[in-house]
Short mmCIF file of C-alpha atoms in Angstrom, two decimals:
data_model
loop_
_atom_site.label_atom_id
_atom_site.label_comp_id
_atom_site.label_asym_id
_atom_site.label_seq_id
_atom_site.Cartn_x
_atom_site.Cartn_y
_atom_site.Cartn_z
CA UNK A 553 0.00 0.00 0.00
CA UNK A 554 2.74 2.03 0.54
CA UNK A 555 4.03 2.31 -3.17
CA UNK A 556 0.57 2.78 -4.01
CA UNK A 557 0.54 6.04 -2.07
CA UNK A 558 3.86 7.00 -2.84
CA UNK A 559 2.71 7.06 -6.29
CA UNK A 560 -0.37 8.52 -6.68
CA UNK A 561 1.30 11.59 -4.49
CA UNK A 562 3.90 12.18 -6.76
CA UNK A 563 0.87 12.67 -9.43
CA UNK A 564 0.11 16.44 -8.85
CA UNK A 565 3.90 17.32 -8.42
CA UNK A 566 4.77 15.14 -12.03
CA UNK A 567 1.56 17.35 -13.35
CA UNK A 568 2.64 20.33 -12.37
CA UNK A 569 6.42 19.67 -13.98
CA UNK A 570 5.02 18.65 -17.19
CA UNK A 571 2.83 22.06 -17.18
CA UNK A 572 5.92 24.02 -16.19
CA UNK A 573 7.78 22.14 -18.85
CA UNK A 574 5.44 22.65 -21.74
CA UNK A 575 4.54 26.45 -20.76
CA UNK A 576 8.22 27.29 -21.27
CA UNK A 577 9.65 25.56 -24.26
CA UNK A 578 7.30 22.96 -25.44
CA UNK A 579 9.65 22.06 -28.67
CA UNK A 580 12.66 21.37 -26.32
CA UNK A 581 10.85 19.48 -23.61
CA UNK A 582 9.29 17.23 -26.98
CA UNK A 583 12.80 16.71 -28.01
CA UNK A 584 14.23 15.83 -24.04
CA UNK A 585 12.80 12.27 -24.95
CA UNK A 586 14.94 11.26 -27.62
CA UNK A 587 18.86 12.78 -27.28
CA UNK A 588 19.46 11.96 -30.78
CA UNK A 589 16.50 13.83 -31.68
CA UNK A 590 17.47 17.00 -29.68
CA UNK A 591 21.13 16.73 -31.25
CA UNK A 592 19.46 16.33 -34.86
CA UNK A 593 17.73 19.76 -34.21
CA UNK A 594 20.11 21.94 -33.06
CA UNK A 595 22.37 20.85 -35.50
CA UNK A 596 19.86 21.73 -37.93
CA UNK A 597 19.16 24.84 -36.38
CA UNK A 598 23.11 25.68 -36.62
CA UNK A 599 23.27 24.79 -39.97
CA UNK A 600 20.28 27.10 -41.27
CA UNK A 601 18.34 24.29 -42.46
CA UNK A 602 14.57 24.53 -41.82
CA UNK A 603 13.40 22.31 -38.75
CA UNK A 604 10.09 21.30 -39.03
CA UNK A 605 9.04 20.65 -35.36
CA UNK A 606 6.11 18.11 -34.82
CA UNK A 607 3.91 18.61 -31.82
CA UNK A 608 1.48 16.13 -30.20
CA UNK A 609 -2.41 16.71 -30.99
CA UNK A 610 -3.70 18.84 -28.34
CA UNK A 611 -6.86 16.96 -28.21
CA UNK A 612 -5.14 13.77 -27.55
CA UNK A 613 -3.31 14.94 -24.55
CA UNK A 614 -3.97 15.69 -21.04
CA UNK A 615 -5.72 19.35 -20.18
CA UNK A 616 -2.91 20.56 -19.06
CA UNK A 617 -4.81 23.63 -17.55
CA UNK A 618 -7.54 21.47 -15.82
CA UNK A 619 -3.94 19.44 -14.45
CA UNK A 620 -2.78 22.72 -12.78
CA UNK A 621 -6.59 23.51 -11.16
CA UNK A 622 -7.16 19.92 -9.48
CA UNK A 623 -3.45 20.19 -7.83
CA UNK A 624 -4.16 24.06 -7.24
CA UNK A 625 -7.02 22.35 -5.44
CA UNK A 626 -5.43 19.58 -3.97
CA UNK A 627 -2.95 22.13 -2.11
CA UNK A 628 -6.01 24.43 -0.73
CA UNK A 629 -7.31 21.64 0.66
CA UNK A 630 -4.13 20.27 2.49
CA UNK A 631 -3.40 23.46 3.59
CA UNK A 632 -6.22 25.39 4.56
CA UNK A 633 -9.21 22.45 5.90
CA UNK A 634 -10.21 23.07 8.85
CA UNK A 635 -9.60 19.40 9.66
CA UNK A 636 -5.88 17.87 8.13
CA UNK A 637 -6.83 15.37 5.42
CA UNK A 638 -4.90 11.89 4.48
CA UNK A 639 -3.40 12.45 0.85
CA UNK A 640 -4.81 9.13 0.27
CA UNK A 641 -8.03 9.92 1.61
CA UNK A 642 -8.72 12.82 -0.91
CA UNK A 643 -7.37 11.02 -3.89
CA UNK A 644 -9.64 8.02 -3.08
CA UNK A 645 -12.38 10.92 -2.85
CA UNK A 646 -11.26 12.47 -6.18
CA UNK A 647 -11.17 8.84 -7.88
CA UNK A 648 -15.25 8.56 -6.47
CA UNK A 649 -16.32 12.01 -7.85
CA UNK A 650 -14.75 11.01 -11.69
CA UNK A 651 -16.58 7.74 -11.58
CA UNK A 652 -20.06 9.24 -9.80
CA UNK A 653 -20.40 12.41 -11.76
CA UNK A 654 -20.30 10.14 -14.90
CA UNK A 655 -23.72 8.20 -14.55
CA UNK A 656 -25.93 6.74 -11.64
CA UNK A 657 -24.40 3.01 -11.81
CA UNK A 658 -20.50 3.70 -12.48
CA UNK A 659 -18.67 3.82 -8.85
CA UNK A 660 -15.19 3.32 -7.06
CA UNK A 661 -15.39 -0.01 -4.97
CA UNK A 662 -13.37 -0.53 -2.27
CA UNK A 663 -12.70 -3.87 -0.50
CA UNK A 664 -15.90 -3.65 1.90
CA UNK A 665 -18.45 -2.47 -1.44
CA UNK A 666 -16.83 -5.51 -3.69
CA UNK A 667 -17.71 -7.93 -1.05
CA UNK A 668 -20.75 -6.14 -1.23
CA UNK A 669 -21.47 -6.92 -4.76
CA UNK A 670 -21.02 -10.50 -4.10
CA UNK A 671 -23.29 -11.09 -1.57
CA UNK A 672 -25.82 -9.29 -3.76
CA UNK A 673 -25.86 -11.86 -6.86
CA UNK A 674 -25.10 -14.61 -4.74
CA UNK A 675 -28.99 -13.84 -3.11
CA UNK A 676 -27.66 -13.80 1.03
CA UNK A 677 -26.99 -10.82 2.40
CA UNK A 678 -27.51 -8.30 5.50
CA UNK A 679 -29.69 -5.30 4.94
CA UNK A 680 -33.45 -4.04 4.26
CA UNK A 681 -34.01 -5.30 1.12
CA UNK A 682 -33.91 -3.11 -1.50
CA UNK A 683 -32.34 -2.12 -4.93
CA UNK A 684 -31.38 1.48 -4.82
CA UNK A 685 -30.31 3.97 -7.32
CA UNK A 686 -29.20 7.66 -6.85
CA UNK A 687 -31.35 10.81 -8.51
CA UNK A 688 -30.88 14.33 -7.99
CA UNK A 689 -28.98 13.72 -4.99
CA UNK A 690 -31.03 11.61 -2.98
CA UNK A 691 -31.56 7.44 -2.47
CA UNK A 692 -34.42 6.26 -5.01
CA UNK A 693 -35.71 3.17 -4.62
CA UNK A 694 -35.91 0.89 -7.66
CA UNK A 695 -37.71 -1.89 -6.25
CA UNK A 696 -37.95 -3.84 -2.42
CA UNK A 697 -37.06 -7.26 -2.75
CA UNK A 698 -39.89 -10.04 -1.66
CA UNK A 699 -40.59 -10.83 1.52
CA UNK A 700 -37.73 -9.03 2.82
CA UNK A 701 -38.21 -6.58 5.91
CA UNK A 702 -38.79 -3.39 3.43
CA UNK A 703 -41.08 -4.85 1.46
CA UNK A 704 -43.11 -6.04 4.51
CA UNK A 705 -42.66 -2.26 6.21
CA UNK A 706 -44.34 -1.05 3.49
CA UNK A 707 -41.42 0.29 0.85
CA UNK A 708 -42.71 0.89 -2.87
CA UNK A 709 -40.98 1.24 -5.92
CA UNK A 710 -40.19 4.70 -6.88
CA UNK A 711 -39.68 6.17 -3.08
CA UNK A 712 -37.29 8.69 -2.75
CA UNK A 713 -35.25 8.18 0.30
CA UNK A 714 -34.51 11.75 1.71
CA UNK A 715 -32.55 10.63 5.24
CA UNK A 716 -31.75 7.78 7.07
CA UNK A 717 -32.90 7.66 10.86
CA UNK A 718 -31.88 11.48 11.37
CA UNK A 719 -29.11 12.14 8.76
CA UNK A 720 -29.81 13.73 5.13
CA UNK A 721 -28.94 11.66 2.28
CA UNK A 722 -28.38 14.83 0.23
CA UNK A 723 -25.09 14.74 -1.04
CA UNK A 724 -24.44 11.08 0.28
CA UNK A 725 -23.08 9.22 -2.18
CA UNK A 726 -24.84 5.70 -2.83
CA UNK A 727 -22.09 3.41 -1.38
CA UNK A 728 -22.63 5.83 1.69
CA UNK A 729 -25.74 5.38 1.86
CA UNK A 730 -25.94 1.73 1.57
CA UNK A 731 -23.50 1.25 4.07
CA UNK A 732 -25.92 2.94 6.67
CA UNK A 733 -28.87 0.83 5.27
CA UNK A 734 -26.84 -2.52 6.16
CA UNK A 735 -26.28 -3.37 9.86
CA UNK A 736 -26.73 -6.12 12.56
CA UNK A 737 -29.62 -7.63 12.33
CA UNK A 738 -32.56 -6.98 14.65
CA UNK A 739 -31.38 -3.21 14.55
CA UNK A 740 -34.29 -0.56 13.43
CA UNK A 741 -33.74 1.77 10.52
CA UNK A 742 -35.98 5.00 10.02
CA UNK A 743 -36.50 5.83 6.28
CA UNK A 744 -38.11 9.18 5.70
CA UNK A 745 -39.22 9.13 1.83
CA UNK A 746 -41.25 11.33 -0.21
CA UNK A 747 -43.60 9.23 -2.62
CA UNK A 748 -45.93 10.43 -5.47
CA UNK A 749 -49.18 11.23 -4.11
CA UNK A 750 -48.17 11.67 -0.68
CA UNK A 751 -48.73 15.64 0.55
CA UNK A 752 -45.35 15.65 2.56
CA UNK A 753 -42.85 13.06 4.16
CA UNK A 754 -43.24 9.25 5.38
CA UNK A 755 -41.53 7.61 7.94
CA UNK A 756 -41.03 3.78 8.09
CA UNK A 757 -39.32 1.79 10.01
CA UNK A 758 -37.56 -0.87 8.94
CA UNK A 759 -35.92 -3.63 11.20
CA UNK A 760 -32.61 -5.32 9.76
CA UNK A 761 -32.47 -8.79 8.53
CA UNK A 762 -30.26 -11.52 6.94
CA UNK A 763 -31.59 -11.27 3.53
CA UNK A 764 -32.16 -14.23 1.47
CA UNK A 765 -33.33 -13.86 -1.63
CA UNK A 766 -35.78 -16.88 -3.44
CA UNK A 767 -34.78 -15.73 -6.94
CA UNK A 768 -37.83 -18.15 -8.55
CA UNK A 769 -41.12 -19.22 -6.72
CA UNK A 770 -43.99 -20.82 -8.68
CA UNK A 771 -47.35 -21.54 -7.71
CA UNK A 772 -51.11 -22.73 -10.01
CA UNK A 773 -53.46 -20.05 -10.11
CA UNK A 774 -56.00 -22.02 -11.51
CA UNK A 775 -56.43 -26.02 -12.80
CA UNK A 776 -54.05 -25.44 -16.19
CA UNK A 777 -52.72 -21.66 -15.77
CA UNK A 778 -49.55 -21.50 -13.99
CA UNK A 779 -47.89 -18.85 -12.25
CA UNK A 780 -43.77 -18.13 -12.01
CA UNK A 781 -42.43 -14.88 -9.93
CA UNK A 782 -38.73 -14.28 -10.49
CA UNK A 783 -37.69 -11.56 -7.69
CA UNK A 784 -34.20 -10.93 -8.98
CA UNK A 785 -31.61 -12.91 -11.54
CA UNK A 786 -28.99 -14.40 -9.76
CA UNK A 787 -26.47 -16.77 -10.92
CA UNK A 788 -28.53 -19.87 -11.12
CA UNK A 789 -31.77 -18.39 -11.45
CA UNK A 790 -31.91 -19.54 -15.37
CA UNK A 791 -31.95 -23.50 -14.37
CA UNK A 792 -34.27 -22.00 -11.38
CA UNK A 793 -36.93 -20.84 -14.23
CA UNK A 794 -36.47 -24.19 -16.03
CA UNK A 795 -37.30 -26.28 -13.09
CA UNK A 796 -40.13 -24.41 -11.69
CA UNK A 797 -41.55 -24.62 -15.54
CA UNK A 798 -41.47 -28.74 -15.02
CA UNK A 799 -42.89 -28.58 -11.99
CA UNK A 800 -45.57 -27.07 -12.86
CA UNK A 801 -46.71 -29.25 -15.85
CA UNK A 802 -45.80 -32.45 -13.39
CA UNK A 803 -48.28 -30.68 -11.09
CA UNK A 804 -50.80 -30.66 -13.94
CA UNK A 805 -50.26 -33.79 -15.62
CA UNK A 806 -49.93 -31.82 -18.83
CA UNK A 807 -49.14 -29.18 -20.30
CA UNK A 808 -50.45 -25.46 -19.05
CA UNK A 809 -53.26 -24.02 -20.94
CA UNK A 810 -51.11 -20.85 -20.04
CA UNK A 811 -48.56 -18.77 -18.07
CA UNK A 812 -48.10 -16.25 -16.20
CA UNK A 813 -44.37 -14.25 -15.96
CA UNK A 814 -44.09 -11.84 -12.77
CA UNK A 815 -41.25 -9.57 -13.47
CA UNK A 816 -43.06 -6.69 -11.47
CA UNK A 817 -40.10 -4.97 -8.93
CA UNK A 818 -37.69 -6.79 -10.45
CA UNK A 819 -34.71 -4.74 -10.25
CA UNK A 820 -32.21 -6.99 -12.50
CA UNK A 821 -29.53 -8.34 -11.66
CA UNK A 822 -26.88 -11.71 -13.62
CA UNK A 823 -27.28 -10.90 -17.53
CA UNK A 824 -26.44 -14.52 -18.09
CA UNK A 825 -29.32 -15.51 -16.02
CA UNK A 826 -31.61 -13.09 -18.04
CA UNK A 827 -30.18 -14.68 -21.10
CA UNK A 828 -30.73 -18.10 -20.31
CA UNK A 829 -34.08 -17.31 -18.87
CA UNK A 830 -35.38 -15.90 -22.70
CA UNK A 831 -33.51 -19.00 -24.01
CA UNK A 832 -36.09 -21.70 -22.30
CA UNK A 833 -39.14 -19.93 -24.07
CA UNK A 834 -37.67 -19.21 -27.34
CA UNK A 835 -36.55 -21.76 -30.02
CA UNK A 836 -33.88 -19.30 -31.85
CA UNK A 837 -33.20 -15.98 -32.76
CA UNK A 838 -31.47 -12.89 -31.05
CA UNK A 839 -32.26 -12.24 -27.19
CA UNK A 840 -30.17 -9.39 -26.58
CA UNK A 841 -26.61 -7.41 -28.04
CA UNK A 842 -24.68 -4.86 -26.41
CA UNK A 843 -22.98 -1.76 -27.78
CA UNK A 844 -19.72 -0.12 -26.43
CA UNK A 845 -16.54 1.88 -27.46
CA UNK A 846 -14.33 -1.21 -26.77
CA UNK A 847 -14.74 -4.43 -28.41
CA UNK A 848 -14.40 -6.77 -25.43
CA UNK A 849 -18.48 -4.71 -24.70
CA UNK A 850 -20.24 -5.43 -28.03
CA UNK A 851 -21.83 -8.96 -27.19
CA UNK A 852 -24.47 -10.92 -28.71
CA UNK A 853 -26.83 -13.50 -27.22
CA UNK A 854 -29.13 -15.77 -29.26
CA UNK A 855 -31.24 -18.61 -27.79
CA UNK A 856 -30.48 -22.42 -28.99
CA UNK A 857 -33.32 -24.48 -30.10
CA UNK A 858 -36.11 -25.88 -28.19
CA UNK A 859 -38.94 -23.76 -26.60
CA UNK A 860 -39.82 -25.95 -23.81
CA UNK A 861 -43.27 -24.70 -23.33
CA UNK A 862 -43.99 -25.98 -27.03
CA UNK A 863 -45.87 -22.32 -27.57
CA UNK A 864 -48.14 -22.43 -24.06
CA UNK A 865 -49.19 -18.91 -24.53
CA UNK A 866 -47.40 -16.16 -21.91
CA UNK A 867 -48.28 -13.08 -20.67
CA UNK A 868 -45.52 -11.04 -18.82
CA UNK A 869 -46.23 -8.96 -15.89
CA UNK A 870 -43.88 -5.58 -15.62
CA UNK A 871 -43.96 -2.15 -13.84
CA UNK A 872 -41.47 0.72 -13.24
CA UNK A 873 -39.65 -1.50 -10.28
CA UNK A 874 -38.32 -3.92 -13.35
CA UNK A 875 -35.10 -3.24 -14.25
CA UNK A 876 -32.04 -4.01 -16.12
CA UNK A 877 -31.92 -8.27 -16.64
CA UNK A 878 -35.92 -8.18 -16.33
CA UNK A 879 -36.21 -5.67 -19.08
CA UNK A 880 -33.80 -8.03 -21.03
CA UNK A 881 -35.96 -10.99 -20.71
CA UNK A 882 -39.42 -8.73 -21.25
CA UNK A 883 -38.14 -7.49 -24.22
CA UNK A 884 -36.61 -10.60 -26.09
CA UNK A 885 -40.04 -11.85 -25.67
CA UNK A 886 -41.86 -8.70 -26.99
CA UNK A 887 -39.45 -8.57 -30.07
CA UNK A 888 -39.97 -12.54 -30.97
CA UNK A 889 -44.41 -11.73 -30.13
CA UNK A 890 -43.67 -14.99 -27.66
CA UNK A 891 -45.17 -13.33 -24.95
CA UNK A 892 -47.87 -10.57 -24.35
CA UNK A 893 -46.66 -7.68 -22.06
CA UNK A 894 -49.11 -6.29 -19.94
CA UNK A 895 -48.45 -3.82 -16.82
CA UNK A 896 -46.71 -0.49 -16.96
CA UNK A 897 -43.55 0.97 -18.43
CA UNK A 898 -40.09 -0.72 -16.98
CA UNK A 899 -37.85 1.02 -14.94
CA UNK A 900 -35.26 1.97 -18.29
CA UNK A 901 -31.86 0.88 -16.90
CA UNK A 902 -30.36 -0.06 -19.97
CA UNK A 903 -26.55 0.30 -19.71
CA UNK A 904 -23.84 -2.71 -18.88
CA UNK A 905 -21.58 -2.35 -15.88
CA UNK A 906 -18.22 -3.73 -16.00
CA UNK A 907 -16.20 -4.36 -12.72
CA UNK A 908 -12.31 -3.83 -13.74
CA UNK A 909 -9.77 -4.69 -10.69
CA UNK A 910 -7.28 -2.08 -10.30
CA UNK A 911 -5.35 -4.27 -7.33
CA UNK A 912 -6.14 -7.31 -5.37
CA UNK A 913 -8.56 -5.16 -3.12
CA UNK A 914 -9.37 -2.28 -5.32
CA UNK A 915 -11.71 -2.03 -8.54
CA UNK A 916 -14.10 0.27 -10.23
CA UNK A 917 -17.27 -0.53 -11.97
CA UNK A 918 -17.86 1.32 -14.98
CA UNK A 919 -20.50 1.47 -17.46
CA UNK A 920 -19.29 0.21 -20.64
CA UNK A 921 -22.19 -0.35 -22.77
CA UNK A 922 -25.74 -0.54 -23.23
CA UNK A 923 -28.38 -2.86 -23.55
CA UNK A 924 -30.70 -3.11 -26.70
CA UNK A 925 -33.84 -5.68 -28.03
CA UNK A 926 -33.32 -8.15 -30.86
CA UNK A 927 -35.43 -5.70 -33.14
CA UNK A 928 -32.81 -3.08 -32.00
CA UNK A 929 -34.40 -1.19 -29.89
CA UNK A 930 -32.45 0.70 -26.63
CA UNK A 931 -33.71 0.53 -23.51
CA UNK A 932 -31.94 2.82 -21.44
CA UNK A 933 -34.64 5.78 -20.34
CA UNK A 934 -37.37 4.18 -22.07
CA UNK A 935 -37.73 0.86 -20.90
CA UNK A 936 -39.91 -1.13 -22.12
CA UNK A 937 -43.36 -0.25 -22.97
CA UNK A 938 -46.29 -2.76 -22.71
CA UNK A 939 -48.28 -4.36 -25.35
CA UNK A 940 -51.60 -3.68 -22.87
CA UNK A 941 -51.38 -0.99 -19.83
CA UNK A 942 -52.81 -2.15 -17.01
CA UNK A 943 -52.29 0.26 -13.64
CA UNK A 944 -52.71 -1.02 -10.30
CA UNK A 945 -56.59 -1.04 -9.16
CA UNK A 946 -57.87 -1.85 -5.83
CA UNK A 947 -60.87 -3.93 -6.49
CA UNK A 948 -63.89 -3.86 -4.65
CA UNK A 949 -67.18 -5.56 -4.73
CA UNK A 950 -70.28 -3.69 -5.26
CA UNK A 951 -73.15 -4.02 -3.42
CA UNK A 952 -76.50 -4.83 -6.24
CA UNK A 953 -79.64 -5.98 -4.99
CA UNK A 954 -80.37 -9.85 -6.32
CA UNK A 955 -81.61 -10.24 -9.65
CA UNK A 956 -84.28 -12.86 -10.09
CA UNK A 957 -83.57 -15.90 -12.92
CA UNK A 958 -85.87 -18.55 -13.63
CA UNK A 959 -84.88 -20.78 -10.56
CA UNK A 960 -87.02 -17.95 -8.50
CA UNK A 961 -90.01 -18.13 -10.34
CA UNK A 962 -92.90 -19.62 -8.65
CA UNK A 963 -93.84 -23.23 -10.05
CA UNK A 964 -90.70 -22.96 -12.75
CA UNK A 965 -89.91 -26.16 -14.67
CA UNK A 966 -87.02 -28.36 -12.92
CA UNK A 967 -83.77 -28.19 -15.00
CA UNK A 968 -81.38 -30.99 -14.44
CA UNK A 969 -79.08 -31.04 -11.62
CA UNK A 970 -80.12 -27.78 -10.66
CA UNK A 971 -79.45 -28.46 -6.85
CA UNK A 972 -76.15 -29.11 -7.14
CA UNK A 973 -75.07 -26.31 -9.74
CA UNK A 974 -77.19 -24.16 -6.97
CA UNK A 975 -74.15 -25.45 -4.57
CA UNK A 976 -71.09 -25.29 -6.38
CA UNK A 977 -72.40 -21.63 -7.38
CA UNK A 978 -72.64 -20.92 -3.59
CA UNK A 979 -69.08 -22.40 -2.71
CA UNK A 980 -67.78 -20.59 -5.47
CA UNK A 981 -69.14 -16.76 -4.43
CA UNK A 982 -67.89 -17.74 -0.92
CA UNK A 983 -64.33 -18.41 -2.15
CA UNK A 984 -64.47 -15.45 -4.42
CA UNK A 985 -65.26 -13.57 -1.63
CA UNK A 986 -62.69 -14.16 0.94
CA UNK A 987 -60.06 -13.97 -1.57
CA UNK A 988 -60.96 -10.39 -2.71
CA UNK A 989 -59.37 -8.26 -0.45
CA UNK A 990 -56.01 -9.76 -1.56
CA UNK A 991 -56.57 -10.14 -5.36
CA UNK A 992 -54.60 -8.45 -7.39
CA UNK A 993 -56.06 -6.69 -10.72
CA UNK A 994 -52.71 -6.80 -12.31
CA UNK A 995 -52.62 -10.80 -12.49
CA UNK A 996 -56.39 -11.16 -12.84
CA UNK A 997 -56.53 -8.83 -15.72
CA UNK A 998 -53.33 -11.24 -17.23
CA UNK A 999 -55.35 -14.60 -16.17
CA UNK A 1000 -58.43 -13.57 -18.00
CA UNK A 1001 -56.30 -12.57 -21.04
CA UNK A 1002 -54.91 -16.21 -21.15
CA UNK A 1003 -58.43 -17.69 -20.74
CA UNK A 1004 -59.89 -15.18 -23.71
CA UNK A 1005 -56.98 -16.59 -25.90
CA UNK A 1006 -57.61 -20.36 -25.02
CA UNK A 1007 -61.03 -19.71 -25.74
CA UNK A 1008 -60.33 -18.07 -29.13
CA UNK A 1009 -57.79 -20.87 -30.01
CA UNK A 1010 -59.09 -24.14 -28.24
CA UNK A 1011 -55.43 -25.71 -29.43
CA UNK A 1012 -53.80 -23.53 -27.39
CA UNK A 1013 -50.36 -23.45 -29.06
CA UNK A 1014 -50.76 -23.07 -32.73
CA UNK A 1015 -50.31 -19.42 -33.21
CA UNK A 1016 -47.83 -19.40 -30.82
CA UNK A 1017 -45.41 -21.79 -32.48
CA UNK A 1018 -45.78 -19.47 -35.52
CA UNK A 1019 -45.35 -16.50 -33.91
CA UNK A 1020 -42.03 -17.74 -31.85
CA UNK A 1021 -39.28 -16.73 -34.75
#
């Protein structure tokens, strides 16, 4: 570490040399790099030939002017602070400003945030339970994670975090901010956020928890529709997808009449997973590319053969909380008409993040590229934009006096097993009803879409298959 410091502190005195250098006799300090050169032109020079001097494109080299401000600044600071600051400290600090003032996602990690970023794809971890993102200076949430202790306390998608317990997050930066945000477990947390709608701020308190994250869960909604929530992608959350698919058609005996896809608050995560998540639906084609100055960040991903629904018809569930990977596997589907959309616009985080070591504890991760659809369409900002919007609806029953059918007519003629359909219609309304308070309009609107199709197309897969390019 301590050629690491000695180093970077020379930096601002080598800067300032080269400016001196070049600000008195740029030819000559060109020339100091090659003797024979220098020789070669003042012999020249002597001789009364014409020397034709070569200098380096400006716009190739370092601002030489900008160079003489930071270590102008650099000095102010170690001299006139009110507190003395570690060299180290403030060129750590200067390293985090280059990367943060680029874009939300690109960041200096040191050894504690790296270890960080591991937990978080390998789905255990300490914390609330979110997926965070900076904007205009404060903590925005992007989505909570399920069943975690935010998402229980009440923490929605799209809340801006303004302080944590009593301390502003203005002018935190994010790895700051998530620091404070992890903790020992059992410890409370005080979020005040401001949230669209809301007349002024909202506290919530949020106790700390080992997080452990279910990337997949899978459940029948009804006899032949199935049902498959993936939280976040983490590394093995593509043979995740594939199983749960199985076990739902074991469950069934057959194959679904339909499926539902929950990518709602999904705030991203493993490409790969994303990747081979869009690969188990689609027989071939293009599921994603990626775009970037360097070549090692233009990438292409296509999906091998075999869809192993077979066509089942799909409709995808999003919202603004789905990010990044989500969006990925959202819009392969969109682009190859596999699956019907249906929710609101995704979140738009459409750029790649690369982590590049810089020493065995150090590393930055920097955005090197961005995401875009097989039909070549970018997500970043825009997202992706469902086939059908559907907002979020609290649905309540109304209260209608009884209509009277045939059955309540006075001396009406018998119809065949009319007692028992009078049963099942009565254990029916009572199921109905106690499941209303928690139904959500969302997944019933996608449901009934699945049932209008297999009504349309008793086969159930033939326009599918054609449609799945």
């Amino acid at each position: 570490m301590k050629r690491v410091r000695s180093t970077l502190h020379a930096f601002p005195l080598r800067s300032i040399a080269l400016a001196t250098c070049f600000a008195t006799a740029s030819g000559l300090a060109w020339a100091q790099e090659k003797n024979s050169a220098t020789e070669q032109l003042l012999e020249g020079i002597r001789d009364g030939e014409r020397v034709e001097i070569r200098l380096p494109d400006p716009e190739k080299q370092l601002p030489l002017e900008d160079l003489r401000k930071f270590t102008e600044v650099f000095s102010r600071i170690k001299d006139a602070y009110v507190e003395e600051v570690d060299d180290r400290q403030l060129l750590e600090s200067a390293i985090k400003g280059m990367l943060s003032d680029l874009d939300p996602h690109s960041t200096y990690l040191a050894p504690k945030d790296y270890e960080d970023l591991e937990e978080s794809t390998s789905g255990e971890f300490g914390g609330l339970g979110i997926e965070v993102g900076m904007e205009n200076g404060f903590v925005k949430v992007i989505a909570p994670i399920d069943d975690t202790p935010a998402q229980k306390a009440g923490v929605q998608a799209g809340d801006l975090i303004i302080k944590l317990d009593e301390k502003p997050v203005k002018g935190m930066g994010l790895e700051e901010a998530v620091q404070m945000m992890r903790g020992k477990p059992g410890t409370i947390l005080t979020l005040t956020i401001m949230r669209e709608g809301e007349t002024g701020p909202i506290e919530i308190k949020v106790e700390r928890d080992i997080i452990k994250v279910t990337s997949v869960k899978s459940r029948m909604l009804e006899n032949g529709y199935g049902y498959v929530r993936i939280t976040q992608f983490q590394a093995d959350t593509g043979s995740q997808f594939r199983d749960a698919l199985g076990k739902l058609e074991d469950e069934l005996g057959r194959d679904l009449d339909g499926l539902i896809i929950d990518l709602r608050n999904n705030p991203g995560g493993v490409l790969q997973a994303a990747v081979e998540s869009a690969d188990v639906l689609l027989d071939e084609g293009l599921i994603v590319y990626t775009e970037g100055r360097i070549q090692s960040s233009r990438l292409r991903f296509s999906a091998g053969a075999g869809d192993v629904m077979e066509g089942t018809p799909i409709v995808v569930l999003i919202n603004g909380g789905s990010a990044s990977a989500s969006e990925i596997l959202a819009g392969a589907l969109q682009d190859h008409e596999r699956a019907v959309i249906m929710g609101t616009q995704s979140f738009g985080k459409g750029s790649v993040q690369t982590v590049i070591p810089l020493d065995e504890t150090h590393a930055i991760k920097m955005t090197t590229a961005r995401y875009y659809t097989p039909n070549g369409r970018s997500i970043q900002a825009t997202g992706i934009k469902p086939d059908i919007e559907v907002r979020p609806a609290e649905l309540k029953e109304l209260d209608s006096k009884p209509f009277f059918t045939e059955a309540d007519l006075s001396g009406h003629l018998e119809g065949q097993d009319e007692n028992r359909k009078q049963q099942d219609n009565k254990t029916l309304a009572e199921d109905e009803t106690a499941s209303l308070a928690d139904r959500d309009y969302q997944l019933r609107s996608a449901l009934n879409l699945l049932k209008g199709i297999r009504i349309l197309n008793p086969q159930g897969k033939g326009k599918a298959e054609g449609s799945s390019q």
